[in-house]
């Protein structure tokens, strides 16, 4: 039995295991414990074998009971978790906490519910870690159960849960977390705002944006640049409509990101909200748009004739020729009368000579 019993357990030979347990009284506790481990580590579904071995629960060491609890929580073996919790009072708090985290990761609602009935074994940090996992998974039933379980979950865990829920676009969980206003800092909301500005989840972005007026200008500026680069029109519009504390240089960066990605709608919004900034730095955008061949942006900038330095227009035309952007060259030729003091044809000749 010492040699064959663990192997039979891992292979799932139910009848043989039952026979040995019934007729051989010399199978030691360590062999039973090893058989239990082998049964769980096997790729086979050995639930019947595990249930038989658990009947020897009094003979199994605390170490292997903890191992069994965690693995039963992962695999969703509700009956085994219930039996372990009922029959063994010496399971460590560490193992119960680990089982809670694993059950949450695998969305095992019934097992999470059972584990929470051992409150003396569940710490605030255990609940906090599980809350973060539930937020990441978007598991609303488990999230609600954990969220209501204790009032001493740390603000750090709430902040991390908010970030995970935001990254994975779980609107309802973000909404519930924001209801715990005293546990959510402006910096956490700012970080979440930056993350969602990349993904374009406007409903979550809007909820975060209006949550606190204390979100730093730095965080809002980063969100603006992300949104401009990704072409998220509503986000850019909301930021520029409501925040006047964003630096000119950050707005220029947003303008250039939008130009590089050919987001003409974003450039229109920036023009509408910050005309004086765009007028001052439109030359840089023109140069970038000409180089990349974004003809709609080039035409937009030339038609609106903002007061960019004439040198930028000359250089932009040259870059378009050198980079073979024929559509941009045609726009310069068509609109050359709108650019005073620049002989467009001469600059085209100069650019071709350079080639």
Coordinates of C-alpha atoms in Angstrom, one line a residue:
X1 CA 0.0 0.0 0.0
X2 CA 2.8 2.5 0.8
X3 CA 3.9 2.3 -2.8
X4 CA 0.7 1.6 -4.8
X5 CA -1.9 3.5 -2.9
X6 CA -0.8 7.1 -4.0
X7 CA -0.4 5.9 -7.6
X8 CA -3.9 4.3 -7.6
X9 CA -5.3 7.6 -6.2
X10 CA -3.7 9.6 -9.0
X11 CA -5.0 7.3 -11.7
X12 CA -8.5 7.4 -10.4
X13 CA -9.0 3.7 -9.5
X14 CA -11.9 4.3 -7.1
X15 CA -12.6 0.6 -6.4
X16 CA -9.0 -0.2 -5.6
X17 CA -8.7 2.7 -3.3
X18 CA -11.8 1.7 -1.4
X19 CA -10.7 -1.9 -1.2
X20 CA -7.3 -0.9 0.3
X21 CA -8.8 1.5 2.8
X22 CA -11.3 -1.2 3.9
X23 CA -9.0 -4.2 4.2
X24 CA -5.6 -2.7 5.1
X25 CA -5.4 -1.0 8.4
X26 CA -1.7 -0.5 8.1
X27 CA -1.9 2.4 5.6
X28 CA -0.3 5.3 7.4
X29 CA -1.5 8.9 7.7
X30 CA 1.4 10.1 5.6
X31 CA 0.5 7.7 2.8
X32 CA -3.2 8.9 2.9
X33 CA -1.9 12.5 2.8
X34 CA 0.4 11.8 -0.1
X35 CA -2.5 10.0 -2.0
X36 CA -4.6 13.1 -1.5
X37 CA -1.9 15.3 -2.9
X38 CA -1.4 13.0 -5.9
X39 CA -5.2 12.9 -6.6
X40 CA -5.3 16.7 -6.7
X41 CA -2.1 17.1 -8.8
X42 CA -3.3 14.6 -11.4
X43 CA -4.8 15.8 -14.6
X44 CA -7.6 13.3 -14.1
X45 CA -10.9 14.4 -12.5
X46 CA -10.5 12.4 -9.3
X47 CA -13.3 13.9 -7.3
X48 CA -14.6 10.5 -6.3
X49 CA -11.2 9.4 -5.0
X50 CA -10.7 12.7 -3.1
X51 CA -14.1 12.3 -1.4
X52 CA -13.1 8.8 -0.3
X53 CA -9.7 10.0 1.0
X54 CA -11.3 12.9 2.8
X55 CA -13.3 10.4 4.9
X56 CA -9.9 9.8 6.6
X57 CA -9.9 13.5 7.4
X58 CA -8.9 13.0 11.0
X59 CA -5.7 11.2 9.9
X60 CA -4.5 13.8 7.5
X61 CA -2.0 16.4 8.6
X62 CA -2.8 20.1 8.8
X63 CA -0.4 20.8 6.0
X64 CA -2.3 18.5 3.6
X65 CA -5.7 19.7 4.8
X66 CA -4.7 23.2 3.9
X67 CA -3.4 22.0 0.5
X68 CA -6.8 20.2 0.0
X69 CA -8.8 23.2 0.9
X70 CA -7.0 25.5 -1.5
X71 CA -7.2 23.0 -4.4
X72 CA -10.8 22.2 -3.7
X73 CA -11.5 26.0 -3.8
X74 CA -9.7 26.2 -7.2
X75 CA -11.6 23.2 -8.7
X76 CA -14.9 24.2 -7.3
X77 CA -15.4 21.1 -5.1
X78 CA -18.1 22.5 -2.9
X79 CA -18.8 19.4 -0.9
X80 CA -15.1 18.9 0.0
X81 CA -14.7 22.5 1.1
X82 CA -17.8 22.1 3.3
X83 CA -16.5 18.9 4.8
X84 CA -13.1 20.3 5.5
X85 CA -14.5 23.4 7.2
X86 CA -16.9 21.4 9.3
X87 CA -14.6 18.6 10.4
X88 CA -11.3 20.4 10.9
X89 CA -10.9 23.3 13.2
X90 CA -7.1 23.4 12.9
X91 CA -7.0 24.8 9.3
X92 CA -4.7 27.8 9.4
X93 CA -5.9 31.4 8.7
X94 CA -3.2 31.5 5.9
X95 CA -4.8 28.5 4.1
X96 CA -8.3 29.9 4.5
X97 CA -7.1 33.3 3.1
X98 CA -5.4 31.5 0.2
X99 CA -8.5 29.5 -0.5
X100 CA -10.6 32.7 -0.6
X101 CA -8.3 34.3 -3.1
X102 CA -8.3 31.2 -5.4
X103 CA -12.0 30.8 -5.2
X104 CA -12.5 34.4 -6.1
X105 CA -10.1 34.2 -9.0
X106 CA -12.1 31.2 -10.3
X107 CA -15.5 32.8 -9.6
X108 CA -16.6 30.1 -7.2
X109 CA -19.4 32.0 -5.5
X110 CA -20.7 29.2 -3.2
X111 CA -17.1 28.5 -1.9
X112 CA -16.4 32.1 -1.3
X113 CA -19.6 32.3 0.7
X114 CA -18.6 29.3 2.8
X115 CA -15.2 30.6 3.5
X116 CA -16.5 33.9 4.7
X117 CA -18.4 32.0 7.4
X118 CA -15.1 31.6 9.1
X119 CA -14.7 35.3 10.0
X120 CA -11.9 34.6 12.6
X121 CA -9.8 33.2 9.8
X122 CA -10.4 36.0 7.3
X123 CA -8.4 39.3 7.6
X124 CA -9.1 42.7 6.1
X125 CA -6.1 42.2 3.8
X126 CA -7.5 38.8 2.6
X127 CA -10.8 40.5 1.7
X128 CA -9.0 43.4 0.1
X129 CA -6.9 41.0 -2.2
X130 CA -10.1 39.1 -3.1
X131 CA -11.9 42.3 -3.8
X132 CA -9.2 43.3 -6.3
X133 CA -9.6 40.0 -8.1
X134 CA -13.3 40.2 -8.2
X135 CA -13.0 43.8 -9.6
X136 CA -10.6 42.5 -12.3
X137 CA -12.9 39.7 -13.2
X138 CA -16.1 41.8 -13.2
X139 CA -17.7 39.3 -10.9
X140 CA -20.5 41.4 -9.4
X141 CA -22.1 38.8 -7.1
X142 CA -18.7 38.0 -5.4
X143 CA -17.7 41.7 -5.4
X144 CA -20.9 42.6 -3.6
X145 CA -20.4 39.9 -1.0
X146 CA -16.8 40.9 -0.3
X147 CA -17.6 44.6 -0.5
X148 CA -20.3 44.3 2.3
X149 CA -18.3 41.8 4.4
X150 CA -16.1 44.2 6.3
X151 CA -15.8 48.0 6.8
X152 CA -12.0 48.0 7.4
X153 CA -10.8 47.2 3.9
X154 CA -7.8 49.5 3.3
X155 CA -8.0 52.5 1.0
X156 CA -5.1 51.1 -0.9
X157 CA -7.0 47.9 -1.7
X158 CA -10.0 50.0 -2.8
X159 CA -7.8 52.1 -5.0
X160 CA -6.3 49.0 -6.6
X161 CA -9.7 47.5 -7.2
X162 CA -10.8 50.7 -8.9
X163 CA -7.8 50.6 -11.3
X164 CA -8.5 46.9 -12.1
X165 CA -12.2 47.5 -12.7
X166 CA -11.4 50.5 -14.9
X167 CA -8.8 48.7 -17.0
X168 CA -11.3 45.9 -17.7
X169 CA -14.3 48.2 -18.3
X170 CA -16.5 46.9 -15.5
X171 CA -18.8 49.9 -15.2
X172 CA -21.0 48.6 -12.4
X173 CA -18.1 47.7 -10.2
X174 CA -16.5 51.1 -10.8
X175 CA -19.8 52.7 -9.8
X176 CA -20.0 50.7 -6.6
X177 CA -16.4 51.5 -5.6
X178 CA -16.9 55.2 -6.1
X179 CA -19.8 55.1 -3.6
X180 CA -17.2 54.4 -0.9
X181 CA -16.0 58.0 -1.4
X182 CA -14.0 58.1 1.8
X183 CA -11.9 55.2 0.6
X184 CA -11.1 56.5 -2.9
X185 CA -8.4 59.2 -3.3
X186 CA -8.2 61.8 -6.0
X187 CA -4.9 60.2 -7.1
X188 CA -6.6 56.8 -7.5
X189 CA -9.3 58.4 -9.6
X190 CA -6.7 60.3 -11.7
X191 CA -4.8 57.1 -12.4
X192 CA -8.0 55.3 -13.4
X193 CA -8.9 58.3 -15.6
X194 CA -5.6 57.9 -17.4
X195 CA -6.1 54.2 -17.9
X196 CA -9.6 54.5 -19.3
X197 CA -8.6 57.4 -21.6
X198 CA -6.5 54.9 -23.6
X199 CA -9.4 52.4 -23.9
X200 CA -12.1 54.9 -24.9
X201 CA -14.7 53.7 -22.3
X202 CA -16.5 57.0 -22.2
X203 CA -19.2 56.1 -19.6
X204 CA -16.5 55.1 -17.1
X205 CA -14.4 58.1 -18.1
X206 CA -17.3 60.5 -17.5
X207 CA -18.1 59.0 -14.1
X208 CA -14.5 59.2 -13.0
X209 CA -14.1 62.8 -14.4
X210 CA -17.0 64.2 -12.5
X211 CA -16.3 62.2 -9.3
X212 CA -13.8 64.7 -7.9
X213 CA -12.7 68.2 -8.7
X214 CA -9.4 67.4 -7.0
X215 CA -8.0 65.3 -9.8
X216 CA -4.6 66.8 -10.5
X217 CA -3.9 68.8 -13.6
X218 CA -1.1 66.4 -14.4
X219 CA -3.4 63.4 -14.4
X220 CA -6.0 65.2 -16.5
X221 CA -3.3 66.3 -19.0
X222 CA -2.0 62.8 -19.4
X223 CA -5.6 61.6 -20.0
X224 CA -6.0 64.4 -22.6
X225 CA -2.9 63.3 -24.5
X226 CA -4.0 59.7 -24.4
X227 CA -7.5 60.6 -25.6
X228 CA -6.1 62.8 -28.4
X229 CA -3.8 60.2 -29.6
X230 CA -6.5 57.5 -29.6
X231 CA -9.1 59.7 -31.2
X232 CA -11.6 59.7 -28.3
X233 CA -13.6 62.8 -29.3
X234 CA -15.9 63.0 -26.3
X235 CA -13.1 62.7 -23.8
X236 CA -11.1 65.5 -25.3
X237 CA -14.1 67.7 -25.5
X238 CA -15.1 67.1 -21.9
X239 CA -11.6 67.8 -20.6
X240 CA -11.1 71.1 -22.6
X241 CA -14.7 72.2 -21.7
X242 CA -14.3 71.8 -18.0
X243 CA -10.6 72.1 -17.1
X244 CA -8.7 75.4 -17.5
X245 CA -5.7 74.3 -15.5
X246 CA -4.0 72.3 -18.3
X247 CA -0.7 73.8 -19.4
X248 CA -0.3 75.2 -22.9
X249 CA 2.5 72.8 -23.7
X250 CA 0.3 69.8 -22.8
X251 CA -2.4 71.0 -25.1
X252 CA 0.2 71.5 -27.9
X253 CA 1.3 67.9 -27.2
X254 CA -2.3 66.7 -27.5
X255 CA -2.5 68.7 -30.8
X256 CA 0.6 67.0 -32.2
X257 CA -0.5 63.5 -31.1
X258 CA -3.8 64.0 -32.9
X259 CA -2.0 65.4 -36.0
X260 CA 0.4 62.4 -36.1
X261 CA -2.6 59.9 -35.9
X262 CA -4.6 61.9 -38.4
X263 CA -7.5 62.7 -36.1
X264 CA -9.0 65.7 -37.8
X265 CA -12.0 65.7 -35.4
X266 CA -9.8 66.1 -32.4
X267 CA -7.9 69.0 -34.0
X268 CA -11.2 70.7 -34.6
X269 CA -12.1 70.3 -31.0
X270 CA -8.8 71.7 -29.8
X271 CA -9.2 74.6 -32.2
X272 CA -12.6 75.4 -30.8
X273 CA -11.6 75.4 -27.2
X274 CA -8.0 76.8 -27.4
X275 CA -7.8 78.8 -30.5
X276 CA -5.0 81.1 -29.2
X277 CA -2.7 78.1 -28.5
X278 CA -3.4 76.4 -31.8
X279 CA -2.8 79.6 -33.7
X280 CA 0.6 79.9 -32.0
X281 CA 1.7 76.4 -32.6
X282 CA -0.2 75.4 -35.8
X283 CA 3.0 75.6 -37.8
X284 CA 4.3 72.5 -36.0
X285 CA 1.1 70.6 -36.7
X286 CA 1.3 71.7 -40.3
X287 CA 4.9 70.4 -40.6
X288 CA 3.9 67.1 -39.0
X289 CA 0.8 66.6 -41.2
X290 CA 2.7 67.4 -44.4
X291 CA 5.4 64.9 -43.6
X292 CA 2.9 62.1 -42.9
X293 CA 0.7 63.0 -45.8
X294 CA -2.4 63.9 -43.8
X295 CA -4.0 66.0 -46.5
X296 CA -7.2 66.8 -44.6
X297 CA -5.3 68.3 -41.7
X298 CA -3.0 70.3 -44.0
X299 CA -6.0 71.7 -45.9
X300 CA -7.7 72.5 -42.6
X301 CA -4.7 74.4 -41.3
X302 CA -4.2 76.3 -44.5
X303 CA -7.8 77.2 -44.9
X304 CA -8.1 78.5 -41.4
X305 CA -4.9 80.5 -41.9
X306 CA -3.8 80.8 -38.4
X307 CA -0.9 83.0 -37.7
X308 CA 1.8 80.3 -37.8
X309 CA 5.3 81.4 -38.8
X310 CA 5.7 81.4 -42.6
X311 CA 8.9 79.4 -42.3
X312 CA 6.8 76.4 -41.1
X313 CA 4.7 76.5 -44.3
X314 CA 7.8 76.6 -46.5
X315 CA 9.4 73.7 -44.6
X316 CA 6.1 71.8 -44.6
X317 CA 5.9 72.1 -48.4
X318 CA 9.5 71.0 -48.8
X319 CA 8.9 67.9 -46.5
X320 CA 5.8 67.0 -48.5
X321 CA 7.8 67.0 -51.8
X322 CA 10.8 65.1 -50.3
X323 CA 8.4 62.5 -48.8
X324 CA 6.4 62.1 -52.0
X325 CA 3.1 63.4 -50.6
X326 CA 1.5 64.4 -53.9
X327 CA -1.9 65.1 -52.4
X328 CA -0.4 67.5 -49.9
X329 CA 1.6 69.2 -52.7
X330 CA -1.6 69.7 -54.6
X331 CA -3.3 71.3 -51.6
X332 CA -0.3 73.8 -51.3
X333 CA -0.6 74.6 -55.0
X334 CA -4.4 75.1 -54.8
X335 CA -4.2 77.2 -51.7
X336 CA -0.9 79.0 -52.3
X337 CA -2.7 82.4 -52.6
X338 CA -3.8 82.0 -48.9
X339 CA -0.1 82.0 -47.8
X340 CA 1.2 85.6 -48.2
X341 CA 4.8 86.2 -48.9
X342 CA 5.5 82.7 -50.0
X343 CA 6.3 81.8 -53.6
X344 CA 5.0 78.3 -53.5
X345 CA 6.3 77.3 -57.0
X346 CA 9.8 78.5 -56.1
X347 CA 9.8 76.4 -53.0
X348 CA 8.6 73.4 -54.9
X349 CA 11.4 73.9 -57.4
X350 CA 13.9 74.2 -54.5
X351 CA 12.6 71.0 -53.0
X352 CA 12.9 69.1 -56.2
X353 CA 16.4 70.4 -56.7
X354 CA 17.3 69.0 -53.2
X355 CA 16.0 65.6 -54.3

